Coordinates of C-alpha atoms and ligand atoms in Angstrom, one line a residue:
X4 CA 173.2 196.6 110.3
X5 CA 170.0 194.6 110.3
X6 CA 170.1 194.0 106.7
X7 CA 173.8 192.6 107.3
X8 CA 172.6 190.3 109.9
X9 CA 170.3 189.1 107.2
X10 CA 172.4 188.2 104.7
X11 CA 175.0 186.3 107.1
X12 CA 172.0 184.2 108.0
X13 CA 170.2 183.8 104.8
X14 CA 173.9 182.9 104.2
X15 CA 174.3 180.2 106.8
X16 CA 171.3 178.4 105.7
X17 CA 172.2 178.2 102.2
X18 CA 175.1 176.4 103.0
X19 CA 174.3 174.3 105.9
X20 CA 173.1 171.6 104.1
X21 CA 171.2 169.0 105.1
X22 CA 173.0 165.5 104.8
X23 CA 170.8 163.1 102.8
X24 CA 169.4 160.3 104.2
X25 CA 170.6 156.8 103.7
X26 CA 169.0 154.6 101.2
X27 CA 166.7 151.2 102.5
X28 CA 168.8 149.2 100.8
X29 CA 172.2 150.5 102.9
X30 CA 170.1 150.7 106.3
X31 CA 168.8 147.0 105.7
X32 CA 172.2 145.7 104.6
X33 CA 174.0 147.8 108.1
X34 CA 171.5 146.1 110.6
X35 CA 171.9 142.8 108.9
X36 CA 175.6 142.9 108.7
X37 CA 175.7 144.6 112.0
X38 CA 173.1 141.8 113.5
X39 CA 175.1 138.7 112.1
X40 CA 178.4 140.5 113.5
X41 CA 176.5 140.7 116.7
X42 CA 175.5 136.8 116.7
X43 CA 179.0 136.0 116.2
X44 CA 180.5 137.9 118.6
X45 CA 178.1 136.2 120.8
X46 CA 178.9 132.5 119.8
X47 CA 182.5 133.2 119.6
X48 CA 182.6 134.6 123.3
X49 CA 180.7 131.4 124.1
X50 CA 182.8 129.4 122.5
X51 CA 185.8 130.6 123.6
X52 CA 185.5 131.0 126.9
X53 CA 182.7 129.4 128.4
X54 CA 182.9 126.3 126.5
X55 CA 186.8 126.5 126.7
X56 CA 185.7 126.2 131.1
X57 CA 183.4 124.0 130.3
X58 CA 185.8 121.6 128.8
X59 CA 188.3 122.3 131.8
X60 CA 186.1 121.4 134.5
X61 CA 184.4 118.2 132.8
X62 CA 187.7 117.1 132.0
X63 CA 188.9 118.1 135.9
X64 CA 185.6 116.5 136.8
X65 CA 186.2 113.1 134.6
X66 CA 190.1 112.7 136.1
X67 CA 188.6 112.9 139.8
X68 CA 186.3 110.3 139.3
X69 CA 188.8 108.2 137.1
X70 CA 192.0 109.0 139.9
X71 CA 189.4 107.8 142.7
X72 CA 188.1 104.8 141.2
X73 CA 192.3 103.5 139.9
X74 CA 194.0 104.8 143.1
X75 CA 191.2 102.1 145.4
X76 CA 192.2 99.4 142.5
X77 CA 195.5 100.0 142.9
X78 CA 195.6 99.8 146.9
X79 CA 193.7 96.3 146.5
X80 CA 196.4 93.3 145.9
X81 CA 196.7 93.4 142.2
X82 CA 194.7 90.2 140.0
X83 CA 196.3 87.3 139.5
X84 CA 196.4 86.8 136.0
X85 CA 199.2 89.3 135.7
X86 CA 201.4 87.1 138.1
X87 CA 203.0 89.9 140.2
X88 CA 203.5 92.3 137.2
X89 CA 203.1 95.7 138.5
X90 CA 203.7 97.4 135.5
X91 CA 201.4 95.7 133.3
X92 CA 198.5 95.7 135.6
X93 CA 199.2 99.1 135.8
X94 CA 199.8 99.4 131.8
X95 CA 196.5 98.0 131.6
X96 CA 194.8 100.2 133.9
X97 CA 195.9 103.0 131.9
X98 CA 194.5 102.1 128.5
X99 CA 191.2 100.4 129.6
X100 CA 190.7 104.7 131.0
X101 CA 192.5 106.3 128.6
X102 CA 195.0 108.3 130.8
X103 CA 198.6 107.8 131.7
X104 CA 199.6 106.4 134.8
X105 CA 202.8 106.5 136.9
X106 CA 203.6 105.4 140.6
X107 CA 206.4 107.5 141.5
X108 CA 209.0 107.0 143.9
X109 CA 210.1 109.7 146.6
X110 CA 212.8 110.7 144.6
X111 CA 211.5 111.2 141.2
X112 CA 212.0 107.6 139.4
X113 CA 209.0 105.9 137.7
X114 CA 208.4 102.5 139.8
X115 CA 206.1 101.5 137.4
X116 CA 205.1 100.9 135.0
X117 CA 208.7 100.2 134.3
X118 CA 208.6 97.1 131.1
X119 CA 210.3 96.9 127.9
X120 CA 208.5 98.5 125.0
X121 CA 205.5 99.3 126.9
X122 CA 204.8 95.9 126.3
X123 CA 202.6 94.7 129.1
X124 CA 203.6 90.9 129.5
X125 CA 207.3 92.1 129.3
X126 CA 209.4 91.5 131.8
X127 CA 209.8 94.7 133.8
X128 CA 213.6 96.3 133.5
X129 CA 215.9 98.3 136.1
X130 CA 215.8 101.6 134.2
X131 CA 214.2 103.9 136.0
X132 CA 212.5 106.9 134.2
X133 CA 212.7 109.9 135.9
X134 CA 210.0 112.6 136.7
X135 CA 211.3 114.7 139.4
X136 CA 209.8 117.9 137.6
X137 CA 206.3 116.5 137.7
X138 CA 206.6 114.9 141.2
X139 CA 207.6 118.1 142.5
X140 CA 204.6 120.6 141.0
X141 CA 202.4 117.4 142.5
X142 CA 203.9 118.0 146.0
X143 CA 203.6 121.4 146.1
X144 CA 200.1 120.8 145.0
X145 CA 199.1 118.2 147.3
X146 CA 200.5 121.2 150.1
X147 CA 197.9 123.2 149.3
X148 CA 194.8 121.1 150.2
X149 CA 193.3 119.4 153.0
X150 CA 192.5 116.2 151.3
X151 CA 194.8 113.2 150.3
X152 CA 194.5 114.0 146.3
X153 CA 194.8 116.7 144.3
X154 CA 193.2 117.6 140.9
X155 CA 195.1 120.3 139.1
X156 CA 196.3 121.5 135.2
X157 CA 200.0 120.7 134.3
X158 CA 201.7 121.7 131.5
X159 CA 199.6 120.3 128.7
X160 CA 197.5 117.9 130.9
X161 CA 195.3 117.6 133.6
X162 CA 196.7 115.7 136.7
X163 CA 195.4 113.5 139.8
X164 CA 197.5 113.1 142.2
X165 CA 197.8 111.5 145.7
X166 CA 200.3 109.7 148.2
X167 CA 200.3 106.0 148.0
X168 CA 202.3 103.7 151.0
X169 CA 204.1 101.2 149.0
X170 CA 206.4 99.3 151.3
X171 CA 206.8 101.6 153.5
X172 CA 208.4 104.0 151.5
X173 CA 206.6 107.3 150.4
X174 CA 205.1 106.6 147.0
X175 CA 202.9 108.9 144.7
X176 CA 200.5 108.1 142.0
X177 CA 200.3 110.6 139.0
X178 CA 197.4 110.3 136.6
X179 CA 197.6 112.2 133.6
X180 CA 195.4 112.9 130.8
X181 CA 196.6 115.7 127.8
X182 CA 194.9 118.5 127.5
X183 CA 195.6 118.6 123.2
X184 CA 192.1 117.0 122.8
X185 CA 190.3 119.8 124.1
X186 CA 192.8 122.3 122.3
X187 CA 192.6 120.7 119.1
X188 CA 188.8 120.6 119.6
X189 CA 188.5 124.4 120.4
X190 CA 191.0 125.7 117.5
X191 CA 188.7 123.2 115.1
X192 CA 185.8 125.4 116.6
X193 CA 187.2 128.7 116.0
X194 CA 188.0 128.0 112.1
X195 CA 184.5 126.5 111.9
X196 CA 183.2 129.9 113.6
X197 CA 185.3 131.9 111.1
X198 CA 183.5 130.1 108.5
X199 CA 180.1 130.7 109.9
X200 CA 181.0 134.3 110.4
X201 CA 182.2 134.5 106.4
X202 CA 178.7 132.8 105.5
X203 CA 176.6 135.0 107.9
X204 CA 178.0 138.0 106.4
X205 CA 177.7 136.8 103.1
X206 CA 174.3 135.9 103.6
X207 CA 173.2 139.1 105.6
X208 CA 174.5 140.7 102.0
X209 CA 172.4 138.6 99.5
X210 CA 169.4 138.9 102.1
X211 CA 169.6 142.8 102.2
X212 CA 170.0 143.0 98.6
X213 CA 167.2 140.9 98.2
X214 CA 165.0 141.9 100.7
X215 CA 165.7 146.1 99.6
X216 CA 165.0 145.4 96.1
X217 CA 161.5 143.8 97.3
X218 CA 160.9 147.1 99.4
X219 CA 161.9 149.8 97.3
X220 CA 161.0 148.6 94.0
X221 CA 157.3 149.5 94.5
X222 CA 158.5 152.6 96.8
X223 CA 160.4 154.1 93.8
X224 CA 157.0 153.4 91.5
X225 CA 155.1 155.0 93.6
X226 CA 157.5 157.8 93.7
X227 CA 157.7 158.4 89.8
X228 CA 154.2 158.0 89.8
X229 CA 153.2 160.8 92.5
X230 CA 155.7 163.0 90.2
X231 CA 153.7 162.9 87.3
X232 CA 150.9 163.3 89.5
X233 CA 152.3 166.7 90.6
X234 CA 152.7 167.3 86.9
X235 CA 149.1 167.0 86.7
X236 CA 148.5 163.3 85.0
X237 CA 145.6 161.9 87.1
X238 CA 144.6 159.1 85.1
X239 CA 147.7 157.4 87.0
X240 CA 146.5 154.5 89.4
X241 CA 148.6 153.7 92.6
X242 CA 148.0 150.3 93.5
X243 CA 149.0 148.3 96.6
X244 CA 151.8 146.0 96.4
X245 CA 150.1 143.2 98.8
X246 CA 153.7 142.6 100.9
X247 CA 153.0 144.9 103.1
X248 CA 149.7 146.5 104.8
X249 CA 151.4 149.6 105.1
X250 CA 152.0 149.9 100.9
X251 CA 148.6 149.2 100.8
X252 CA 147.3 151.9 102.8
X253 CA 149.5 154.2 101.6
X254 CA 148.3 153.3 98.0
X255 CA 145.0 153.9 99.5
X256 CA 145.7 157.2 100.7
X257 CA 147.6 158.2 97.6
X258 CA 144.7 157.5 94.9
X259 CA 142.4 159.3 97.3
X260 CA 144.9 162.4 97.3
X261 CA 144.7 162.0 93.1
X262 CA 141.1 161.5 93.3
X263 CA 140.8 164.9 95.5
X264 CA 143.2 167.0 93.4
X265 CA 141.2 165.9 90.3
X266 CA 138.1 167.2 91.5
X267 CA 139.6 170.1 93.1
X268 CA 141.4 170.5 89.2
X269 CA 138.1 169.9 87.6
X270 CA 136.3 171.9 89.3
X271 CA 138.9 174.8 89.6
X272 CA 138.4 175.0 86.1
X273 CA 134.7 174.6 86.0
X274 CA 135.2 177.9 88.8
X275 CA 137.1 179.7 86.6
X276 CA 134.6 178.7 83.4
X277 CA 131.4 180.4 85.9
X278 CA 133.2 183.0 87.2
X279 CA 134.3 184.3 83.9
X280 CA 131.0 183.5 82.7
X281 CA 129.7 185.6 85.9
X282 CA 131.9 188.4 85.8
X283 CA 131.2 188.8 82.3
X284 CA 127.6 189.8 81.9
X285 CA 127.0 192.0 84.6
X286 CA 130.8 193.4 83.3
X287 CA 129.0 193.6 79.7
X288 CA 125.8 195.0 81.1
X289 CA 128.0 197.8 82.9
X290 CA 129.9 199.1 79.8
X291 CA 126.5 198.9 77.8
X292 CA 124.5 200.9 80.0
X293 CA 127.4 203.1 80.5
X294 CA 127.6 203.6 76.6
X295 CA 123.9 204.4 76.9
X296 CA 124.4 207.0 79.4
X297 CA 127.3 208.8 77.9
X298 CA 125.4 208.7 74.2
X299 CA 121.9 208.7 74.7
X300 CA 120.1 208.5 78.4
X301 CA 122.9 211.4 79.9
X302 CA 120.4 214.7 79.6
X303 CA 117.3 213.0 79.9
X304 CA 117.2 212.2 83.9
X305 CA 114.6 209.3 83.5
X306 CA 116.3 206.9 81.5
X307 CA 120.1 208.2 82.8
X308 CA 118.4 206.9 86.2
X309 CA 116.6 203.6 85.2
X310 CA 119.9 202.9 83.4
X311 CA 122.3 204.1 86.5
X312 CA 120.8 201.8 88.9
X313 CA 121.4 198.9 86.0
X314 CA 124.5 199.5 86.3
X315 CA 124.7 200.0 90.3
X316 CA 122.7 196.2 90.3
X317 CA 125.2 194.6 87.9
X318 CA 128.5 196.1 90.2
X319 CA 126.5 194.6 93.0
X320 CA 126.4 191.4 92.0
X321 CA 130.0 191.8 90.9
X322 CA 130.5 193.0 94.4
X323 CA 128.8 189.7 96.0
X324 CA 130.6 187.5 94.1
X325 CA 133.8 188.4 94.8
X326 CA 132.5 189.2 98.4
X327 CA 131.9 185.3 98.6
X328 CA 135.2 183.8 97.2
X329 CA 136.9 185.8 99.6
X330 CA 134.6 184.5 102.2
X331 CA 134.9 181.1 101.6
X332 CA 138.5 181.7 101.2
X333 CA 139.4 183.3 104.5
X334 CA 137.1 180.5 106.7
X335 CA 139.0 178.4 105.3
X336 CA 141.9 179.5 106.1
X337 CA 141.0 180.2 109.4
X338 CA 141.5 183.9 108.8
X339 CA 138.2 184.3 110.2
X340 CA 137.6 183.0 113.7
X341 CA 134.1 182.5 114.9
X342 CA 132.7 185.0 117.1
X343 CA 130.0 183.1 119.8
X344 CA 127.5 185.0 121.6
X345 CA 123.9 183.8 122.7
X346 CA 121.3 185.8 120.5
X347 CA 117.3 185.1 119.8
X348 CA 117.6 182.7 116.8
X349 CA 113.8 184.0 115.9
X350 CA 113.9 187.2 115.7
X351 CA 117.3 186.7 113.7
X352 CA 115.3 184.1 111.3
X353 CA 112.6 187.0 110.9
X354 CA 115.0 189.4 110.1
X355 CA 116.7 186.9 107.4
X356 CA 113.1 186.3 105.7
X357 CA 112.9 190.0 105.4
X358 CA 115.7 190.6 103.6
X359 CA 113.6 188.5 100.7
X360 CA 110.9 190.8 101.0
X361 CA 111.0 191.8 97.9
X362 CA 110.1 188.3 95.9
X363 CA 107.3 188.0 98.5
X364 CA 105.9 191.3 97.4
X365 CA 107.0 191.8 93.5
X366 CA 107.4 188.3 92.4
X367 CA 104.8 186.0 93.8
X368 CA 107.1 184.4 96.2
X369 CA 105.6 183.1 99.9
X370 CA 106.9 181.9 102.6
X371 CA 104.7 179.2 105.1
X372 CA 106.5 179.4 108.5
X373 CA 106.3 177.2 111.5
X374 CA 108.6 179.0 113.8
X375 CA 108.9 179.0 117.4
X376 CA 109.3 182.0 119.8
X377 CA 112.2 183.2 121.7
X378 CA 114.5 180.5 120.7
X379 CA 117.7 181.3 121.9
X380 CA 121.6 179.6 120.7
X381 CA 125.1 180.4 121.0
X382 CA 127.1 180.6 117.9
X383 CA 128.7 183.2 115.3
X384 CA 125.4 185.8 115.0
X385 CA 127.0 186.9 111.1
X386 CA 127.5 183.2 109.8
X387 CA 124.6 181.9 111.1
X388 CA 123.0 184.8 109.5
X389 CA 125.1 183.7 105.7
X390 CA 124.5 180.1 106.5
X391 CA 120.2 181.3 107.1
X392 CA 120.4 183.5 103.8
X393 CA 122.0 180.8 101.8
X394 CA 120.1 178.3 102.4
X395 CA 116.6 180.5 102.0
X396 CA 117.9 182.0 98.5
X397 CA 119.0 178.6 97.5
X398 CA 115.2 177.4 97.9
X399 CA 113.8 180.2 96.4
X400 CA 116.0 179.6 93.5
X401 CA 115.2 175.9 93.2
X402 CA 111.5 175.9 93.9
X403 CA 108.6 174.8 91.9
X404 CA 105.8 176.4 90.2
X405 CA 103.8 177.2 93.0
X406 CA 107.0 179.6 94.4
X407 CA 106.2 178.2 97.7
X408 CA 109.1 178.0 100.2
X409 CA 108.9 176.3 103.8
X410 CA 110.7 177.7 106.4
X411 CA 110.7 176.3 109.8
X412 CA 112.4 176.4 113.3
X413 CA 111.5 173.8 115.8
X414 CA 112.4 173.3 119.2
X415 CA 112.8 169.9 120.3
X416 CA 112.9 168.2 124.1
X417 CA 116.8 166.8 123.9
X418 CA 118.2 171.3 123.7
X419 CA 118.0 171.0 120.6
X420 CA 116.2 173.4 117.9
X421 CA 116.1 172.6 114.2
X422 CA 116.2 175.2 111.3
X423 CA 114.8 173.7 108.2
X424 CA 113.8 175.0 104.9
X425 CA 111.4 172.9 102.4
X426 CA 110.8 173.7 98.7
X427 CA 108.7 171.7 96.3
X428 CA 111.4 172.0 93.6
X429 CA 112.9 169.3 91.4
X430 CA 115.1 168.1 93.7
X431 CA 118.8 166.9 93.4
X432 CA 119.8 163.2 92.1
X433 CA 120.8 160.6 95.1
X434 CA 124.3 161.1 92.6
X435 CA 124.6 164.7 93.4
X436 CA 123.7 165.0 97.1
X437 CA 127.2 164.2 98.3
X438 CA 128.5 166.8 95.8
X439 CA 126.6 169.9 96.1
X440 CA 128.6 170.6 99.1
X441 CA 131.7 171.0 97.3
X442 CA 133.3 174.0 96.4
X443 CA 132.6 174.8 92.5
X444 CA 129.9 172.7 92.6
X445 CA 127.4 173.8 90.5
X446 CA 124.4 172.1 88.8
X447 CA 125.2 171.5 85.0
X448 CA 121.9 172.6 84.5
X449 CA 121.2 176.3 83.1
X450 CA 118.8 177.6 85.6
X451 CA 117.6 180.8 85.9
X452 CA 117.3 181.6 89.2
X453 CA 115.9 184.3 90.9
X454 CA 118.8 185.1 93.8
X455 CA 122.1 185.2 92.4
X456 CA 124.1 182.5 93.3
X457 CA 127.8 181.7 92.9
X458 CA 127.9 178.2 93.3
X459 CA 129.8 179.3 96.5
X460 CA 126.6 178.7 98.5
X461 CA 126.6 175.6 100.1
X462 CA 130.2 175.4 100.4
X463 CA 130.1 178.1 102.7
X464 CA 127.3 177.0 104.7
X465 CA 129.0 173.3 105.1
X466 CA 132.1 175.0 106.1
X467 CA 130.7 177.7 108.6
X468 CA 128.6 174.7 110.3
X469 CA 130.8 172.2 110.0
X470 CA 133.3 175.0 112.1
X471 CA 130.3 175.5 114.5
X472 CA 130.1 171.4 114.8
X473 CA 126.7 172.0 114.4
X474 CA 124.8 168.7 112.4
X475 CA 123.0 169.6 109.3
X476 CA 122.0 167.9 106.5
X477 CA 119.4 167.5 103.0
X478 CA 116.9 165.5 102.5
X479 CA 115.9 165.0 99.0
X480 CA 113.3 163.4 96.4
X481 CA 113.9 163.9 92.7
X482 CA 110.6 165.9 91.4
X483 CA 108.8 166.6 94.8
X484 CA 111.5 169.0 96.3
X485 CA 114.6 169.4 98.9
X486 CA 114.7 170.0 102.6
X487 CA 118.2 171.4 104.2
X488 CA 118.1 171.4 107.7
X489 CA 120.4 172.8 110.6
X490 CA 120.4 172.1 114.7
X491 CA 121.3 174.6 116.9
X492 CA 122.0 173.9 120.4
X493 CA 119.4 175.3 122.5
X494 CA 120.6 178.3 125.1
X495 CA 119.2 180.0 127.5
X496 CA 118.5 184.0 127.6
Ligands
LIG17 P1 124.4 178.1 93.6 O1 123.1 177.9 94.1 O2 124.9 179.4 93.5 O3 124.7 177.3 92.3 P2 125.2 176.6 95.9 O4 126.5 176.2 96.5 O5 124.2 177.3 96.8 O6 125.4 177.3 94.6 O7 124.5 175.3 95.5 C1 125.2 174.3 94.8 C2 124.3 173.5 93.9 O8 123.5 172.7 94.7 C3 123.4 174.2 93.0 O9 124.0 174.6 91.8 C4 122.2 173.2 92.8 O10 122.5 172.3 91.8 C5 122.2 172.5 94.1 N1 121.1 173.0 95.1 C6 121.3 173.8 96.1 N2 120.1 174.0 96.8 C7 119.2 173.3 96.1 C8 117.8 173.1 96.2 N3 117.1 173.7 97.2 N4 117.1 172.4 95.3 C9 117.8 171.7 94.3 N5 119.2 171.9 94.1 C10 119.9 172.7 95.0

């Protein structure tokens, strides 16, 4: 039943794919095209209806002020020079303002002007034009409002209107002025608009196409070149296209990556070079002294003895040095947590030192200590203890002639206590400091030291303080010896 579950959603996931993700070029070329449909939609809203009411209520505006100012000419006596000529004076008014002009009788017939081919010296003739239509949309208009004019849209033109007295007899004046100028303007404006739209777009195309081959050209370098990277070419070099600080950086952070997994490559190797090289003598050593046994040393107890406990050494070093990969492998993954508890630092130093009793004793080894009592600190009791060991062997290892090694442990005023171990060794080069810390990292010189060491050492120590947060550090000089130092935080009992 479980198993069945399984399946179905091992199933599910196998074929719920993931959509892929759109490419620069497509996202640049939707937000321009969507951006320039955008501007366009806004011009042509503009356009067409605010600048549409714009026109209307200039042009509303401009036949007020025109009707007011024609309508007070008109109800002055009219200028000599056209000699009583109604019409023509009011022919004339009508061109000089650019609108049409009518005086209207009660009944619908054109007064004036009222002259033979709108000629404005012409005598004026008895025919009567008539615009009853347009005289009575003007009345009902001039209903409608408390003043004595009215301002209004007729069919196809804008109109003034208002009641003029003429002898008596009810008279209106209708001023006119067509609207096609503003509709001819605004259909001009939408073809234009079409046209800007058709460029925009055409532009937002180039522009995307342009701009997407400027950003992805060096994106899909760098991508071929982190693939052969991942096939393991590092002499590639990612460099950053100056467009854009963020290329740069990440063409930063890309040769770093290279530069790390080089070293990490080299020095896997070199690993796997010294721990071959380690496994294989004490592994040689074992099958020797096990051949010695079996054909030789077996009945006589003396030499089947000196001859075991070869053999129980070389395992043990086996033993440590696969003990310490897999320490260095599980703090580093986190596998092992710290344990913190407050213990006596001093007596846990003394009992560290002991464990090298035997190169004080049997091979001329001493120790000059400057240690404080009772010095107290909170941190994991069994790493300190591997960091303390570590860092004591690596001294003895790398001391001078005189086999002297200077331990220390210092309390200080600011709670803070320092652990430090001297020897008068050769020292490391500036070059190397930085490196010894590394995992691998082994000197490329042959040394023959005293405490076996896996060139796991330091590593361990960096990674079990630098897990504590404690500060330590070396201090070296080539030819007159190295000094490693740790600071614990001082505790109370
Ligand atoms: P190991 O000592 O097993 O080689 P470590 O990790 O302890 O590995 O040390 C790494 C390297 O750092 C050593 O190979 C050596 O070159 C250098 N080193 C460490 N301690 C000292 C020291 N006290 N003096 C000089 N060199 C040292």
């Amino acid at each position: 039943m479980k198993d069945e579950r399984f399946t179905k959603k091992v199933k599910k996931r196998k074929y719920k794919k993931k959509s892929k993700p759109a490419s620069i070029y497509f996202l640049l070329w939707a937000s321009f095209a969507v951006l320039s449909l955008l501007i366009v939609l806004v011009f042509s809203f503009t356009q067409s209806i605010a600048l549409d009411q714009t026109y209307r209520e200039e042009g509303a505006k401009e036949i007020t002020v025109k009707g007011r100012a024609i309508e007070a000419i008109l109800r002055s006596e009219p200028p000599e020079e056209f000699g009583g000529n109604h019409s023509g004076f009011v022919r004339y008014l009508a061109q000089s303002n650019g609108v049409d002009i009518f005086i209207i009788a009660d009944n619908g017939d054109v007064l004036y002007p009222r002259e033979e081919n709108f000629d404005p010296n012409a005598p004026e003739v008895d025919d009567f034009y008539d615009m009853s239509t347009e005289l009575d949309l003007l009345k009902r208009h001039l209903q409608g409002v408390n003043e004595d004019y009215v301002v209004y849209e007729g069919v196809g033109e804008f109109v003034y209107g208002s009641v003029l007295s003429i002898d008596n007899a009810n008279t209106y004046l209708y001023i006119s002025r067509s609207l096609d100028l503003i509709e001819t303007v605004s259909v001009a404006l939408r073809v234009r608009i079409l046209f800007v739209a058709m460029f925009v777009f055409i532009f937002a195309f180039a522009l995307s196409s342009a701009l997407s081959g400027w950003l992805t050209k060096p994106i899909e370098e760098i991508t071929g070149k982190a693939k052969l990277l991942a096939k393991g070419n590092f002499d590639i070099d990612f460099y950053g296209h100056d467009y854009a600080s963020e290329m740069a950086e990440l063409a930063k952070a890309l040769n770093y990556a290279k530069d790390e997994l080089s070293k990490t490559d080299r020095m896997q190797k070199e690993l796997i070079a010294n721990v071959s090289h380690d496994f294989k003598t004490p592994l040689t050593m074992i099958k020797a002294y096990s051949s010695m046994i079996k054909e030789i040393s077996g009945d006589i107890p003396e030499k089947r003895e000196k001859h075991a406990q070869v053999i129980i050494d070389e395992a043990d070093r086996l033993a440590s040095l696969v003990n310490d990969m897999l320490d260095l492998s599980k703090i580093r993954s986190g596998l092992n947590e710290l344990k913190m508890s407050t213990f006596d630092l001093t007596s846990y130093l003394y009992d560290v030192l002991a464990r090298f009793e035997d190169f004080v004793t049997a091979q001329g080894y001493s120790f000059v200590l400057k240690i404080d009592e009772e010095i107290y600190t909170q941190a994991d009791e069994v790493k300190i203890g591997q960091v303390l060991y570590n860092l004591i062997g690596n001294a003895i290892n790398y001391t001078g002639e005189d086999k002297k090694v200077y331990v220390s442990l210092r309390a200080s005023k600011d709670g803070v206590a320092r652990f430090s171990v001297r020897d008068t060794g050769a020292g490391i080069k500036k070059e190397d400091i930085s490196v010894i810390w590394d995992r691998y990292y082994r000197s490329s010189e042959t040394h023959k030291r005293p405490v076996k060491g896996t060139g796991l050492g330091l590593s361990i120590v960096k990674t079990i303080l630098e897990k504590h947060n404690f500060r330590f550090g070396v201090e070296s000089e080539v030819g007159r010896g190295s000094l490693f130092y740790v600071d614990f935080p001082v505790r109370k009992k």
